[in-house]
Amino acid sequence: MPFNERTVEPRLLCRLKVKDAVHGEMLFSSLDEVSSRALTLLLRQLSDVSRHASDIFRGVELQAARVFQRSARIQQRLNNLQTTVYQLNPKKVQIRCYSSEVGFELVV
């Protein structure tokens, strides 16, 4: 089961903290102030999402590079094994079978 590396949650737009809201004062004098505050907070939230997406794609790129390196090493080992198998002559080489259950060696 994979573990969460990061948790991205949306923030509430146009919400003020309790300490920002002074009793008796008007928070916004016009609708333009409300919309400009909402747009600036939305841009800030989009920049955070962009940063998280960049981190996620960087991690995926690193994992893909590791998989590529491992598969290249396995391919090299398979090529070495294939050349060794092609060099073997089954008519000249004796194959010995060892049995762990029986205490002697069988020659085929």
Coordinates of N, CA and C in Angstrom, one line a residue:
M1 N 0.8 -1.2 0.0 CA 0.0 0.0 0.0 C 0.9 1.2 0.0
P2 N 0.7 2.1 -1.0 CA 1.6 3.3 -1.0 C 1.2 4.3 0.0
F3 N 2.2 5.0 0.5 CA 2.0 6.1 1.5 C 1.8 7.4 0.8
N4 N 1.1 8.3 1.4 CA 0.9 9.6 0.9 C 2.1 10.4 1.1
E5 N 2.7 11.0 0.0 CA 3.8 11.8 0.1 C 3.4 13.3 0.4
R6 N 2.3 13.7 -0.1 CA 1.8 15.0 0.1 C 0.3 15.0 0.0
T7 N -0.3 15.9 0.8 CA -1.7 16.1 0.7 C -2.0 17.5 0.3
V8 N -2.8 17.6 -0.8 CA -3.2 18.9 -1.3 C -4.7 19.1 -1.1
E9 N -5.0 20.1 -0.4 CA -6.4 20.4 -0.1 C -6.7 21.9 -0.5
P10 N -7.9 22.1 -1.0 CA -8.2 23.5 -1.3 C -8.4 24.4 -0.1
R11 N -8.1 25.7 -0.3 CA -8.4 26.6 0.8 C -9.6 27.4 0.5
L12 N -10.2 27.9 1.5 CA -11.5 28.6 1.4 C -11.1 30.0 0.9
L13 N -11.7 30.5 -0.2 CA -11.5 31.8 -0.7 C -12.4 32.8 0.0
C14 N -12.0 34.0 0.1 CA -12.7 35.1 0.7 C -13.1 34.9 2.1
R15 N -12.4 34.1 2.8 CA -12.7 33.9 4.2 C -11.6 34.7 5.0
L16 N -12.1 35.4 6.0 CA -11.2 36.1 6.9 C -11.0 35.4 8.2
K17 N -9.9 35.6 8.8 CA -9.7 35.0 10.1 C -10.4 35.8 11.1
V18 N -10.6 35.3 12.3 CA -11.4 35.9 13.4 C -10.7 37.2 13.8
K19 N -9.4 37.2 13.8 CA -8.6 38.4 14.3 C -8.7 39.5 13.3
D20 N -8.9 39.2 12.0 CA -9.0 40.2 10.9 C -10.4 40.9 11.0
A21 N -11.4 40.2 11.4 CA -12.7 40.8 11.4 C -12.9 41.5 12.7
V22 N -12.9 42.8 12.6 CA -13.1 43.7 13.7 C -14.6 44.0 13.8
H23 N -15.1 43.9 15.0 CA -16.6 44.1 15.2 C -16.9 45.6 14.9
G24 N -18.0 45.7 14.1 CA -18.5 47.0 13.8 C -17.9 47.6 12.6
E25 N -16.8 47.1 12.1 CA -16.3 47.7 10.8 C -16.8 46.9 9.6
M26 N -16.9 47.7 8.5 CA -17.3 47.0 7.3 C -16.0 46.4 6.7
L27 N -16.1 45.1 6.3 CA -15.0 44.3 5.8 C -14.6 44.8 4.4
F28 N -15.5 45.0 3.6 CA -15.3 45.4 2.2 C -16.2 46.6 1.9
S29 N -15.7 47.6 1.3 CA -16.5 48.7 1.0 C -17.3 48.6 -0.4
S30 N -16.8 47.7 -1.2 CA -17.5 47.5 -2.5 C -17.3 46.1 -3.0
L31 N -18.1 45.8 -4.0 CA -18.0 44.4 -4.6 C -16.7 44.2 -5.3
D32 N -16.1 45.3 -5.8 CA -14.8 45.3 -6.5 C -13.7 44.8 -5.6
E33 N -13.7 45.2 -4.3 CA -12.7 44.8 -3.4 C -12.9 43.3 -3.1
V34 N -14.1 42.8 -3.0 CA -14.4 41.4 -2.8 C -13.8 40.6 -3.9
S35 N -14.1 41.0 -5.1 CA -13.7 40.2 -6.3 C -12.2 40.3 -6.5
S36 N -11.6 41.4 -6.2 CA -10.1 41.5 -6.3 C -9.4 40.6 -5.3
R37 N -10.0 40.6 -4.1 CA -9.4 39.7 -3.0 C -9.6 38.2 -3.4
A38 N -10.7 37.9 -4.0 CA -11.0 36.5 -4.4 C -10.0 36.1 -5.5
L39 N -9.8 37.0 -6.5 CA -8.9 36.7 -7.6 C -7.4 36.6 -7.1
T40 N -7.0 37.4 -6.2 CA -5.6 37.3 -5.7 C -5.4 36.0 -4.9
L41 N -6.4 35.6 -4.1 CA -6.3 34.4 -3.3 C -6.4 33.2 -4.3
L42 N -7.2 33.3 -5.3 CA -7.3 32.2 -6.3 C -6.0 32.0 -7.1
L43 N -5.3 33.1 -7.4 CA -4.0 33.0 -8.1 C -3.0 32.4 -7.1
R44 N -3.0 32.8 -5.9 CA -2.1 32.2 -4.9 C -2.3 30.7 -4.8
Q45 N -3.6 30.3 -4.8 CA -3.9 28.8 -4.7 C -3.5 28.1 -5.9
L46 N -3.6 28.7 -7.1 CA -3.2 28.1 -8.3 C -1.7 28.0 -8.4
S47 N -1.0 28.9 -7.9 CA 0.5 28.8 -7.8 C 0.9 27.7 -6.9
D48 N 0.2 27.5 -5.8 CA 0.6 26.4 -4.9 C 0.3 25.0 -5.6
V49 N -0.8 24.9 -6.3 CA -1.1 23.7 -7.1 C -0.1 23.5 -8.1
S50 N 0.4 24.5 -8.8 CA 1.4 24.4 -9.8 C 2.7 23.9 -9.2
R51 N 3.1 24.4 -8.0 CA 4.3 24.0 -7.4 C 4.2 22.5 -7.0
H52 N 3.0 22.1 -6.4 CA 2.8 20.7 -6.1 C 2.9 19.8 -7.3
A53 N 2.3 20.2 -8.4 CA 2.3 19.4 -9.7 C 3.8 19.3 -10.2
S54 N 4.5 20.3 -10.1 CA 6.0 20.3 -10.5 C 6.7 19.3 -9.6
D55 N 6.5 19.3 -8.3 CA 7.1 18.3 -7.4 C 6.7 16.9 -7.8
I56 N 5.5 16.7 -8.0 CA 5.0 15.3 -8.4 C 5.6 14.8 -9.7
F57 N 5.6 15.7 -10.7 CA 6.2 15.3 -12.0 C 7.7 15.0 -11.8
R58 N 8.4 15.8 -11.0 CA 9.8 15.6 -10.8 C 10.0 14.2 -10.1
G59 N 9.2 13.8 -9.2 CA 9.3 12.5 -8.5 C 9.0 11.4 -9.5
V60 N 8.0 11.6 -10.4 CA 7.7 10.6 -11.4 C 8.9 10.4 -12.4
E61 N 9.5 11.5 -12.7 CA 10.7 11.5 -13.6 C 11.8 10.7 -13.0
L62 N 12.1 11.0 -11.7 CA 13.2 10.3 -11.0 C 12.9 8.8 -11.0
Q63 N 11.6 8.4 -10.7 CA 11.3 7.0 -10.6 C 11.4 6.3 -12.0
A64 N 11.0 7.0 -13.0 CA 11.1 6.5 -14.4 C 12.6 6.3 -14.7
A65 N 13.4 7.2 -14.3 CA 14.9 7.1 -14.6 C 15.5 5.9 -13.9
R66 N 15.0 5.6 -12.6 CA 15.5 4.5 -11.9 C 15.1 3.2 -12.6
V67 N 13.8 3.1 -13.0 CA 13.3 1.9 -13.7 C 14.1 1.7 -15.0
F68 N 14.4 2.7 -15.7 CA 15.1 2.6 -16.9 C 16.5 2.1 -16.7
Q69 N 17.2 2.6 -15.6 CA 18.5 2.1 -15.3 C 18.5 0.6 -14.9
R70 N 17.5 0.2 -14.1 CA 17.4 -1.2 -13.7 C 17.1 -2.1 -14.8
S71 N 16.2 -1.7 -15.7 CA 15.9 -2.5 -16.9 C 17.1 -2.6 -17.8
A72 N 17.9 -1.5 -17.9 CA 19.1 -1.5 -18.8 C 20.2 -2.5 -18.2
R73 N 20.3 -2.6 -16.9 CA 21.2 -3.5 -16.2 C 20.7 -5.0 -16.5
I74 N 19.4 -5.2 -16.3 CA 18.9 -6.5 -16.6 C 19.1 -6.9 -18.0
Q75 N 18.9 -6.0 -19.0 CA 19.1 -6.3 -20.4 C 20.5 -6.7 -20.6
Q76 N 21.5 -6.0 -20.0 CA 22.9 -6.3 -20.2 C 23.2 -7.7 -19.6
R77 N 22.6 -8.0 -18.5 CA 22.8 -9.4 -17.9 C 22.2 -10.4 -18.8
L78 N 21.1 -10.2 -19.4 CA 20.4 -11.1 -20.3 C 21.3 -11.3 -21.6
N79 N 21.8 -10.2 -22.1 CA 22.7 -10.3 -23.3 C 24.0 -11.2 -22.9
N80 N 24.5 -10.9 -21.8 CA 25.7 -11.7 -21.4 C 25.3 -13.2 -21.2
L81 N 24.2 -13.5 -20.7 CA 23.7 -14.9 -20.5 C 23.5 -15.5 -21.9
Q82 N 22.9 -14.7 -22.8 CA 22.6 -15.3 -24.1 C 23.9 -15.6 -24.9
T83 N 24.9 -14.8 -24.8 CA 26.2 -15.1 -25.5 C 26.8 -16.3 -24.8
T84 N 26.7 -16.5 -23.5 CA 27.3 -17.6 -22.9 C 26.6 -18.9 -23.3
V85 N 25.3 -18.8 -23.4 CA 24.5 -20.0 -23.9 C 24.8 -20.4 -25.3
Y86 N 25.0 -19.4 -26.2 CA 25.3 -19.7 -27.6 C 26.7 -20.3 -27.7
Q87 N 27.6 -20.0 -26.8 CA 29.0 -20.5 -26.8 C 29.0 -22.0 -26.3
L88 N 28.0 -22.4 -25.6 CA 28.0 -23.8 -25.1 C 27.7 -24.8 -26.2
N89 N 28.5 -25.9 -26.2 CA 28.2 -26.9 -27.1 C 27.6 -28.1 -26.4
P90 N 26.3 -28.4 -26.6 CA 25.7 -29.5 -25.7 C 26.3 -30.9 -26.0
K91 N 27.0 -31.1 -27.1 CA 27.5 -32.4 -27.4 C 28.8 -32.6 -26.6
K92 N 29.5 -31.6 -26.3 CA 30.8 -31.7 -25.6 C 30.7 -31.5 -24.1
V93 N 29.8 -30.8 -23.6 CA 29.7 -30.4 -22.2 C 28.8 -31.4 -21.5
Q94 N 29.3 -32.0 -20.4 CA 28.5 -33.0 -19.7 C 27.7 -32.2 -18.7
I95 N 26.4 -32.4 -18.6 CA 25.5 -31.8 -17.7 C 25.3 -32.7 -16.5
R96 N 25.6 -32.2 -15.3 CA 25.4 -33.0 -14.1 C 24.2 -32.5 -13.4
C97 N 23.4 -33.5 -12.9 CA 22.2 -33.2 -12.2 C 22.5 -33.5 -10.7
Y98 N 22.3 -32.6 -9.9 CA 22.5 -32.8 -8.4 C 21.1 -32.9 -7.8
S99 N 20.9 -33.9 -7.0 CA 19.6 -34.0 -6.3 C 19.9 -33.8 -4.8
S100 N 19.2 -32.9 -4.2 CA 19.4 -32.7 -2.7 C 18.8 -33.8 -1.9
E101 N 17.8 -34.6 -2.5 CA 17.1 -35.6 -1.7 C 18.0 -36.9 -1.7
V102 N 18.7 -37.1 -2.8 CA 19.5 -38.3 -2.9 C 21.0 -37.9 -2.7
G103 N 21.7 -38.7 -2.0 CA 23.1 -38.4 -1.6 C 24.1 -38.7 -2.7
F104 N 23.7 -38.9 -3.9 CA 24.7 -39.2 -5.0 C 24.4 -38.3 -6.2
E105 N 25.3 -38.3 -7.2 CA 25.3 -37.5 -8.3 C 24.9 -38.3 -9.5
L106 N 24.0 -37.7 -10.4 CA 23.6 -38.4 -11.6 C 24.3 -37.7 -12.8
V107 N 24.8 -38.5 -13.7 CA 25.4 -38.0 -14.9 C 24.5 -38.4 -16.1
V108 N 24.0 -37.4 -16.8 CA 23.1 -37.6 -17.9 C 23.9 -37.8 -19.2

